[in-house]
Amino acid sequence: MEYVKLRNGVEMPLEGFGVFQIPDSAQCDKVVSEALTAGYRLIDTAAVYMNEEAVGSAIKKSGIPREELFITTKLWVQDSGYENAKKAFQLSMDKLGLDYLDLYLIHQPNSDYYGSWRALEELYEAGKIRAGVCNFYPERLADLCLNAKIVPMVNQVECHPFFQQVEAIKTMKEFGVQIEAWGPFAEGNFNIFSNEILAGIAVKYGKTTAQIILRWNVQRGVVVIPKSVHKERIEENLNIWDFELSDADMNTIAGMDVGHSQIIDHFNAETAKFLNEYKIHD
Ligand code: NAP
């Protein structure tokens, strides 16, 4: 495992384990336990994934010292705003059974995220969290950075060979914000695992297509958080630290970028409506 140093000096693992779309508690508990046993130390959950308790249970059972772990959860849109964010943070902490978070992220750039950010700044200053955002594209990220007391440490955005976030990364670099890739496998869409270009590169290195995809991103400094509910894939996805892609292969993958998301369009009014209407509690 390699680490990247955030602007505040905190070391963040370059690879972690994501738990989106694992709502079944027993399954989530099991796969997080398997991931921790395999060697993952960063676990990425969210209030909206409805599995913070299961993540907390696996963490507790692991016996791994808290300071060796890097635990992330996220504030959902419904809980935006200063007061709501503080309440939602405490609820997430209770569910996870933790007393601090390595990363607390505003999940979507919607609703009263400035109010939320003020709450996160206070939590940050109280030593309860390191703070960040998700899905903040350049104009919103720049605006938040210019108006924040504490600039986000991390911006978690969709990032894989078909959507490489070239422009977004430029803005993040300008403000010293670390990029973290959600959907590093494009959520398994677009036949990514049988893509001929990626499969061709994989054969050369004696690796799987999945390992090439992850290696390409970490090699350009992007934190990845692949999800899998299969033990052998959980292990396979972590086995990316014993080889290096050549410049030529990095450039070949760079040529696969289509420059926009084909999964979720954050620039569309329907997306804003959907995210605002999606409720996780009464
Ligand atoms: P992903 O990691 O890109 O892809 C997961 C898919 O790939 C699953 O169908 C999984 O299948 C499959 N897979 C995993 N490893 C594989 C392998 N070695 N070979 C073949 N197939 C493999 O998708 P994601 O879960 O959406 O993204 C990762 C994490 O990012 C999430 O879990 C979540 O923590 C975070 N995320 C954040 C946001 C946000 O808005 N901030 C949005 C989405 C996701 P199996 O599970 O069946 O193995």
PDB file of N, CA, C and O in Angstrom, residues 1-4 12-16 42 154-161 163-166 168-169 172-173 177-184 213-226 240-241 250:
ATOM      1  N   MET A   1       0.834  -1.204   0.000  1.00  0.00           N
ATOM      2  CA  MET A   1       0.000   0.000   0.000  1.00  0.00           C
ATOM      3  C   MET A   1       0.863   1.245   0.000  1.00  0.00           C
ATOM      4  O   MET A   1       1.846   1.325   0.707  1.00  0.00           O
ATOM      5  N   GLU A   2       0.476   2.179  -0.809  1.00  0.00           N
ATOM      6  CA  GLU A   2       1.153   3.479  -0.765  1.00  0.00           C
ATOM      7  C   GLU A   2       0.149   4.524  -0.276  1.00  0.00           C
ATOM      8  O   GLU A   2      -1.056   4.296  -0.323  1.00  0.00           O
ATOM      9  N   TYR A   3       0.683   5.638   0.158  1.00  0.00           N
ATOM     10  CA  TYR A   3      -0.145   6.698   0.750  1.00  0.00           C
ATOM     11  C   TYR A   3       0.094   8.009   0.017  1.00  0.00           C
ATOM     12  O   TYR A   3       1.142   8.222  -0.563  1.00  0.00           O
ATOM     13  N   VAL A   4      -0.904   8.872   0.087  1.00  0.00           N
ATOM     14  CA  VAL A   4      -0.725  10.221  -0.430  1.00  0.00           C
ATOM     15  C   VAL A   4      -0.903  11.172   0.751  1.00  0.00           C
ATOM     16  O   VAL A   4      -1.723  10.925   1.639  1.00  0.00           O
ATOM     17  N   MET A  12      -3.161   9.484   3.529  1.00  0.00           N
ATOM     18  CA  MET A  12      -4.372   8.767   3.087  1.00  0.00           C
ATOM     19  C   MET A  12      -3.952   7.596   2.207  1.00  0.00           C
ATOM     20  O   MET A  12      -3.174   7.790   1.266  1.00  0.00           O
ATOM     21  N   PRO A  13      -4.466   6.371   2.479  1.00  0.00           N
ATOM     22  CA  PRO A  13      -4.109   5.251   1.603  1.00  0.00           C
ATOM     23  C   PRO A  13      -4.552   5.533   0.162  1.00  0.00           C
ATOM     24  O   PRO A  13      -5.621   6.099  -0.054  1.00  0.00           O
ATOM     25  N   LEU A  14      -3.753   5.136  -0.801  1.00  0.00           N
ATOM     26  CA  LEU A  14      -4.109   5.368  -2.211  1.00  0.00           C
ATOM     27  C   LEU A  14      -5.172   4.388  -2.697  1.00  0.00           C
ATOM     28  O   LEU A  14      -5.720   4.545  -3.775  1.00  0.00           O
ATOM     29  N   GLU A  15      -5.414   3.346  -1.895  1.00  0.00           N
ATOM     30  CA  GLU A  15      -6.481   2.421  -2.262  1.00  0.00           C
ATOM     31  C   GLU A  15      -7.312   2.078  -1.038  1.00  0.00           C
ATOM     32  O   GLU A  15      -6.776   1.853   0.054  1.00  0.00           O
ATOM     33  N   GLY A  16      -8.618   2.017  -1.257  1.00  0.00           N
ATOM     34  CA  GLY A  16      -9.532   1.634  -0.189  1.00  0.00           C
ATOM     35  C   GLY A  16     -10.633   0.748  -0.729  1.00  0.00           C
ATOM     36  O   GLY A  16     -10.597   0.328  -1.893  1.00  0.00           O
ATOM     37  N   LEU A  42      -8.586   1.638   4.235  1.00  0.00           N
ATOM     38  CA  LEU A  42      -9.553   2.719   3.991  1.00  0.00           C
ATOM     39  C   LEU A  42     -10.890   2.080   3.635  1.00  0.00           C
ATOM     40  O   LEU A  42     -10.953   1.269   2.703  1.00  0.00           O
ATOM     41  N   VAL A 154     -10.269  16.702   0.227  1.00  0.00           N
ATOM     42  CA  VAL A 154     -10.504  15.671  -0.790  1.00  0.00           C
ATOM     43  C   VAL A 154     -11.769  16.005  -1.571  1.00  0.00           C
ATOM     44  O   VAL A 154     -12.719  16.547  -1.015  1.00  0.00           O
ATOM     45  N   ASN A 155     -11.772  15.674  -2.862  1.00  0.00           N
ATOM     46  CA  ASN A 155     -12.989  15.732  -3.674  1.00  0.00           C
ATOM     47  C   ASN A 155     -13.152  14.369  -4.323  1.00  0.00           C
ATOM     48  O   ASN A 155     -12.304  13.950  -5.111  1.00  0.00           O
ATOM     49  N   GLN A 156     -14.215  13.659  -3.941  1.00  0.00           N
ATOM     50  CA  GLN A 156     -14.441  12.311  -4.485  1.00  0.00           C
ATOM     51  C   GLN A 156     -15.359  12.434  -5.692  1.00  0.00           C
ATOM     52  O   GLN A 156     -16.499  12.867  -5.561  1.00  0.00           O
ATOM     53  N   VAL A 157     -14.854  12.068  -6.848  1.00  0.00           N
ATOM     54  CA  VAL A 157     -15.629  12.201  -8.096  1.00  0.00           C
ATOM     55  C   VAL A 157     -15.530  10.903  -8.897  1.00  0.00           C
ATOM     56  O   VAL A 157     -14.596  10.123  -8.723  1.00  0.00           O
ATOM     57  N   GLU A 158     -16.496  10.706  -9.781  1.00  0.00           N
ATOM     58  CA  GLU A 158     -16.423   9.553 -10.684  1.00  0.00           C
ATOM     59  C   GLU A 158     -15.128   9.639 -11.490  1.00  0.00           C
ATOM     60  O   GLU A 158     -14.802  10.705 -12.026  1.00  0.00           O
ATOM     61  N   CYS A 159     -14.385   8.558 -11.576  1.00  0.00           N
ATOM     62  CA  CYS A 159     -13.117   8.634 -12.320  1.00  0.00           C
ATOM     63  C   CYS A 159     -12.640   7.231 -12.718  1.00  0.00           C
ATOM     64  O   CYS A 159     -12.375   6.392 -11.858  1.00  0.00           O
ATOM     65  N   HIS A 160     -12.602   7.006 -14.011  1.00  0.00           N
ATOM     66  CA  HIS A 160     -12.192   5.706 -14.578  1.00  0.00           C
ATOM     67  C   HIS A 160     -11.721   5.964 -16.007  1.00  0.00           C
ATOM     68  O   HIS A 160     -11.795   7.114 -16.485  1.00  0.00           O
ATOM     69  N   PRO A 161     -11.254   4.929 -16.710  1.00  0.00           N
ATOM     70  CA  PRO A 161     -10.667   5.189 -18.039  1.00  0.00           C
ATOM     71  C   PRO A 161     -11.588   5.911 -19.026  1.00  0.00           C
ATOM     72  O   PRO A 161     -11.114   6.635 -19.902  1.00  0.00           O
ATOM     73  N   PHE A 163     -13.831   8.207 -18.168  1.00  0.00           N
ATOM     74  CA  PHE A 163     -14.091   9.573 -17.670  1.00  0.00           C
ATOM     75  C   PHE A 163     -12.968   9.911 -16.694  1.00  0.00           C
ATOM     76  O   PHE A 163     -13.015   9.586 -15.522  1.00  0.00           O
ATOM     77  N   GLN A 164     -11.950  10.577 -17.215  1.00  0.00           N
ATOM     78  CA  GLN A 164     -10.679  10.694 -16.490  1.00  0.00           C
ATOM     79  C   GLN A 164     -10.535  11.987 -15.698  1.00  0.00           C
ATOM     80  O   GLN A 164      -9.531  12.205 -15.032  1.00  0.00           O
ATOM     81  N   GLN A 165     -11.499  12.887 -15.819  1.00  0.00           N
ATOM     82  CA  GLN A 165     -11.549  14.098 -14.984  1.00  0.00           C
ATOM     83  C   GLN A 165     -10.339  15.016 -15.181  1.00  0.00           C
ATOM     84  O   GLN A 165      -9.852  15.612 -14.209  1.00  0.00           O
ATOM     85  N   VAL A 166      -9.933  15.180 -16.438  1.00  0.00           N
ATOM     86  CA  VAL A 166      -8.730  15.987 -16.703  1.00  0.00           C
ATOM     87  C   VAL A 166      -8.913  17.432 -16.230  1.00  0.00           C
ATOM     88  O   VAL A 166      -8.049  17.983 -15.536  1.00  0.00           O
ATOM     89  N   ALA A 168     -11.253  18.629 -14.102  1.00  0.00           N
ATOM     90  CA  ALA A 168     -11.527  18.690 -12.650  1.00  0.00           C
ATOM     91  C   ALA A 168     -10.228  18.570 -11.865  1.00  0.00           C
ATOM     92  O   ALA A 168     -10.048  19.252 -10.845  1.00  0.00           O
ATOM     93  N   ILE A 169      -9.324  17.734 -12.330  1.00  0.00           N
ATOM     94  CA  ILE A 169      -8.055  17.545 -11.612  1.00  0.00           C
ATOM     95  C   ILE A 169      -7.241  18.844 -11.621  1.00  0.00           C
ATOM     96  O   ILE A 169      -6.608  19.193 -10.618  1.00  0.00           O
ATOM     97  N   MET A 172      -8.625  20.966  -8.907  1.00  0.00           N
ATOM     98  CA  MET A 172      -8.279  20.400  -7.586  1.00  0.00           C
ATOM     99  C   MET A 172      -6.824  20.704  -7.256  1.00  0.00           C
ATOM    100  O   MET A 172      -6.510  21.098  -6.130  1.00  0.00           O
ATOM    101  N   LYS A 173      -5.949  20.554  -8.255  1.00  0.00           N
ATOM    102  CA  LYS A 173      -4.521  20.825  -8.000  1.00  0.00           C
ATOM    103  C   LYS A 173      -4.318  22.282  -7.617  1.00  0.00           C
ATOM    104  O   LYS A 173      -3.537  22.609  -6.723  1.00  0.00           O
ATOM    105  N   VAL A 177      -6.520  20.209  -3.485  1.00  0.00           N
ATOM    106  CA  VAL A 177      -7.537  19.220  -3.100  1.00  0.00           C
ATOM    107  C   VAL A 177      -7.173  17.873  -3.737  1.00  0.00           C
ATOM    108  O   VAL A 177      -6.945  17.795  -4.940  1.00  0.00           O
ATOM    109  N   GLN A 178      -7.132  16.828  -2.929  1.00  0.00           N
ATOM    110  CA  GLN A 178      -6.787  15.486  -3.422  1.00  0.00           C
ATOM    111  C   GLN A 178      -7.990  14.856  -4.123  1.00  0.00           C
ATOM    112  O   GLN A 178      -9.090  14.842  -3.583  1.00  0.00           O
ATOM    113  N   ILE A 179      -7.766  14.288  -5.296  1.00  0.00           N
ATOM    114  CA  ILE A 179      -8.851  13.568  -5.982  1.00  0.00           C
ATOM    115  C   ILE A 179      -8.939  12.126  -5.484  1.00  0.00           C
ATOM    116  O   ILE A 179      -7.925  11.465  -5.266  1.00  0.00           O
ATOM    117  N   GLU A 180     -10.192  11.679  -5.284  1.00  0.00           N
ATOM    118  CA  GLU A 180     -10.480  10.285  -4.941  1.00  0.00           C
ATOM    119  C   GLU A 180     -11.513   9.805  -5.957  1.00  0.00           C
ATOM    120  O   GLU A 180     -12.500  10.495  -6.211  1.00  0.00           O
ATOM    121  N   ALA A 181     -11.278   8.609  -6.528  1.00  0.00           N
ATOM    122  CA  ALA A 181     -12.141   8.123  -7.611  1.00  0.00           C
ATOM    123  C   ALA A 181     -13.254   7.234  -7.087  1.00  0.00           C
ATOM    124  O   ALA A 181     -12.986   6.181  -6.527  1.00  0.00           O
ATOM    125  N   TRP A 182     -14.506   7.662  -7.294  1.00  0.00           N
ATOM    126  CA  TRP A 182     -15.596   6.694  -7.094  1.00  0.00           C
ATOM    127  C   TRP A 182     -15.864   6.023  -8.437  1.00  0.00           C
ATOM    128  O   TRP A 182     -15.520   6.573  -9.487  1.00  0.00           O
ATOM    129  N   GLY A 183     -16.453   4.815  -8.340  1.00  0.00           N
ATOM    130  CA  GLY A 183     -16.711   4.085  -9.586  1.00  0.00           C
ATOM    131  C   GLY A 183     -15.442   3.857 -10.396  1.00  0.00           C
ATOM    132  O   GLY A 183     -15.440   4.057 -11.612  1.00  0.00           O
ATOM    133  N   PRO A 184     -14.356   3.408  -9.758  1.00  0.00           N
ATOM    134  CA  PRO A 184     -13.111   3.257 -10.524  1.00  0.00           C
ATOM    135  C   PRO A 184     -13.228   2.240 -11.663  1.00  0.00           C
ATOM    136  O   PRO A 184     -12.440   2.276 -12.606  1.00  0.00           O
ATOM    137  N   ILE A 213      -6.780  -1.250 -14.511  1.00  0.00           N
ATOM    138  CA  ILE A 213      -7.610  -0.042 -14.340  1.00  0.00           C
ATOM    139  C   ILE A 213      -7.227   0.680 -13.033  1.00  0.00           C
ATOM    140  O   ILE A 213      -7.054   1.911 -13.006  1.00  0.00           O
ATOM    141  N   LEU A 214      -7.084  -0.091 -11.976  1.00  0.00           N
ATOM    142  CA  LEU A 214      -6.763   0.513 -10.670  1.00  0.00           C
ATOM    143  C   LEU A 214      -5.343   1.065 -10.663  1.00  0.00           C
ATOM    144  O   LEU A 214      -5.080   2.165 -10.156  1.00  0.00           O
ATOM    145  N   ARG A 215      -4.419   0.280 -11.231  1.00  0.00           N
ATOM    146  CA  ARG A 215      -3.009   0.704 -11.242  1.00  0.00           C
ATOM    147  C   ARG A 215      -2.845   2.017 -12.011  1.00  0.00           C
ATOM    148  O   ARG A 215      -2.104   2.915 -11.593  1.00  0.00           O
ATOM    149  N   TRP A 216      -3.543   2.123 -13.141  1.00  0.00           N
ATOM    150  CA  TRP A 216      -3.454   3.343 -13.950  1.00  0.00           C
ATOM    151  C   TRP A 216      -3.852   4.568 -13.104  1.00  0.00           C
ATOM    152  O   TRP A 216      -3.169   5.595 -13.116  1.00  0.00           O
ATOM    153  N   ASN A 217      -4.925   4.428 -12.340  1.00  0.00           N
ATOM    154  CA  ASN A 217      -5.378   5.581 -11.555  1.00  0.00           C
ATOM    155  C   ASN A 217      -4.423   5.901 -10.404  1.00  0.00           C
ATOM    156  O   ASN A 217      -4.058   7.069 -10.199  1.00  0.00           O
ATOM    157  N   VAL A 218      -3.996   4.870  -9.655  1.00  0.00           N
ATOM    158  CA  VAL A 218      -3.107   5.192  -8.520  1.00  0.00           C
ATOM    159  C   VAL A 218      -1.762   5.716  -9.017  1.00  0.00           C
ATOM    160  O   VAL A 218      -1.149   6.575  -8.374  1.00  0.00           O
ATOM    161  N   GLN A 219      -1.353   5.228 -10.176  1.00  0.00           N
ATOM    162  CA  GLN A 219      -0.051   5.676 -10.709  1.00  0.00           C
ATOM    163  C   GLN A 219      -0.076   7.154 -11.103  1.00  0.00           C
ATOM    164  O   GLN A 219       0.949   7.797 -11.178  1.00  0.00           O
ATOM    165  N   ARG A 220      -1.285   7.683 -11.351  1.00  0.00           N
ATOM    166  CA  ARG A 220      -1.355   9.130 -11.610  1.00  0.00           C
ATOM    167  C   ARG A 220      -1.850   9.883 -10.366  1.00  0.00           C
ATOM    168  O   ARG A 220      -2.311  11.015 -10.441  1.00  0.00           O
ATOM    169  N   GLY A 221      -1.743   9.212  -9.207  1.00  0.00           N
ATOM    170  CA  GLY A 221      -1.986   9.916  -7.945  1.00  0.00           C
ATOM    171  C   GLY A 221      -3.431   9.993  -7.519  1.00  0.00           C
ATOM    172  O   GLY A 221      -3.789  10.785  -6.639  1.00  0.00           O
ATOM    173  N   VAL A 222      -4.296   9.181  -8.141  1.00  0.00           N
ATOM    174  CA  VAL A 222      -5.724   9.209  -7.818  1.00  0.00           C
ATOM    175  C   VAL A 222      -6.031   8.084  -6.819  1.00  0.00           C
ATOM    176  O   VAL A 222      -5.703   6.928  -7.072  1.00  0.00           O
ATOM    177  N   VAL A 223      -6.668   8.432  -5.691  1.00  0.00           N
ATOM    178  CA  VAL A 223      -7.077   7.419  -4.713  1.00  0.00           C
ATOM    179  C   VAL A 223      -8.244   6.614  -5.306  1.00  0.00           C
ATOM    180  O   VAL A 223      -9.171   7.196  -5.872  1.00  0.00           O
ATOM    181  N   VAL A 224      -8.201   5.283  -5.175  1.00  0.00           N
ATOM    182  CA  VAL A 224      -9.278   4.442  -5.711  1.00  0.00           C
ATOM    183  C   VAL A 224      -9.952   3.663  -4.583  1.00  0.00           C
ATOM    184  O   VAL A 224      -9.300   3.266  -3.619  1.00  0.00           O
ATOM    185  N   ILE A 225     -11.267   3.436  -4.745  1.00  0.00           N
ATOM    186  CA  ILE A 225     -12.024   2.701  -3.708  1.00  0.00           C
ATOM    187  C   ILE A 225     -12.926   1.661  -4.373  1.00  0.00           C
ATOM    188  O   ILE A 225     -14.152   1.745  -4.301  1.00  0.00           O
ATOM    189  N   PRO A 226     -12.340   0.647  -5.024  1.00  0.00           N
ATOM    190  CA  PRO A 226     -13.167  -0.354  -5.707  1.00  0.00           C
ATOM    191  C   PRO A 226     -14.066  -1.105  -4.736  1.00  0.00           C
ATOM    192  O   PRO A 226     -13.684  -1.348  -3.592  1.00  0.00           O
ATOM    193  N   ILE A 240      -2.085  -4.696  -6.655  1.00  0.00           N
ATOM    194  CA  ILE A 240      -1.685  -3.779  -7.748  1.00  0.00           C
ATOM    195  C   ILE A 240      -0.396  -3.029  -7.417  1.00  0.00           C
ATOM    196  O   ILE A 240      -0.046  -2.052  -8.082  1.00  0.00           O
ATOM    197  N   TRP A 241       0.292  -3.492  -6.369  1.00  0.00           N
ATOM    198  CA  TRP A 241       1.428  -2.704  -5.874  1.00  0.00           C
ATOM    199  C   TRP A 241       2.784  -3.300  -6.253  1.00  0.00           C
ATOM    200  O   TRP A 241       3.811  -2.826  -5.788  1.00  0.00           O
ATOM    201  N   MET A 250       0.321   4.061 -20.057  1.00  0.00           N
ATOM    202  CA  MET A 250      -0.441   5.134 -19.393  1.00  0.00           C
ATOM    203  C   MET A 250      -1.075   6.043 -20.457  1.00  0.00           C
ATOM    204  O   MET A 250      -2.244   6.426 -20.340  1.00  0.00           O
TER     205      MET A 250
END
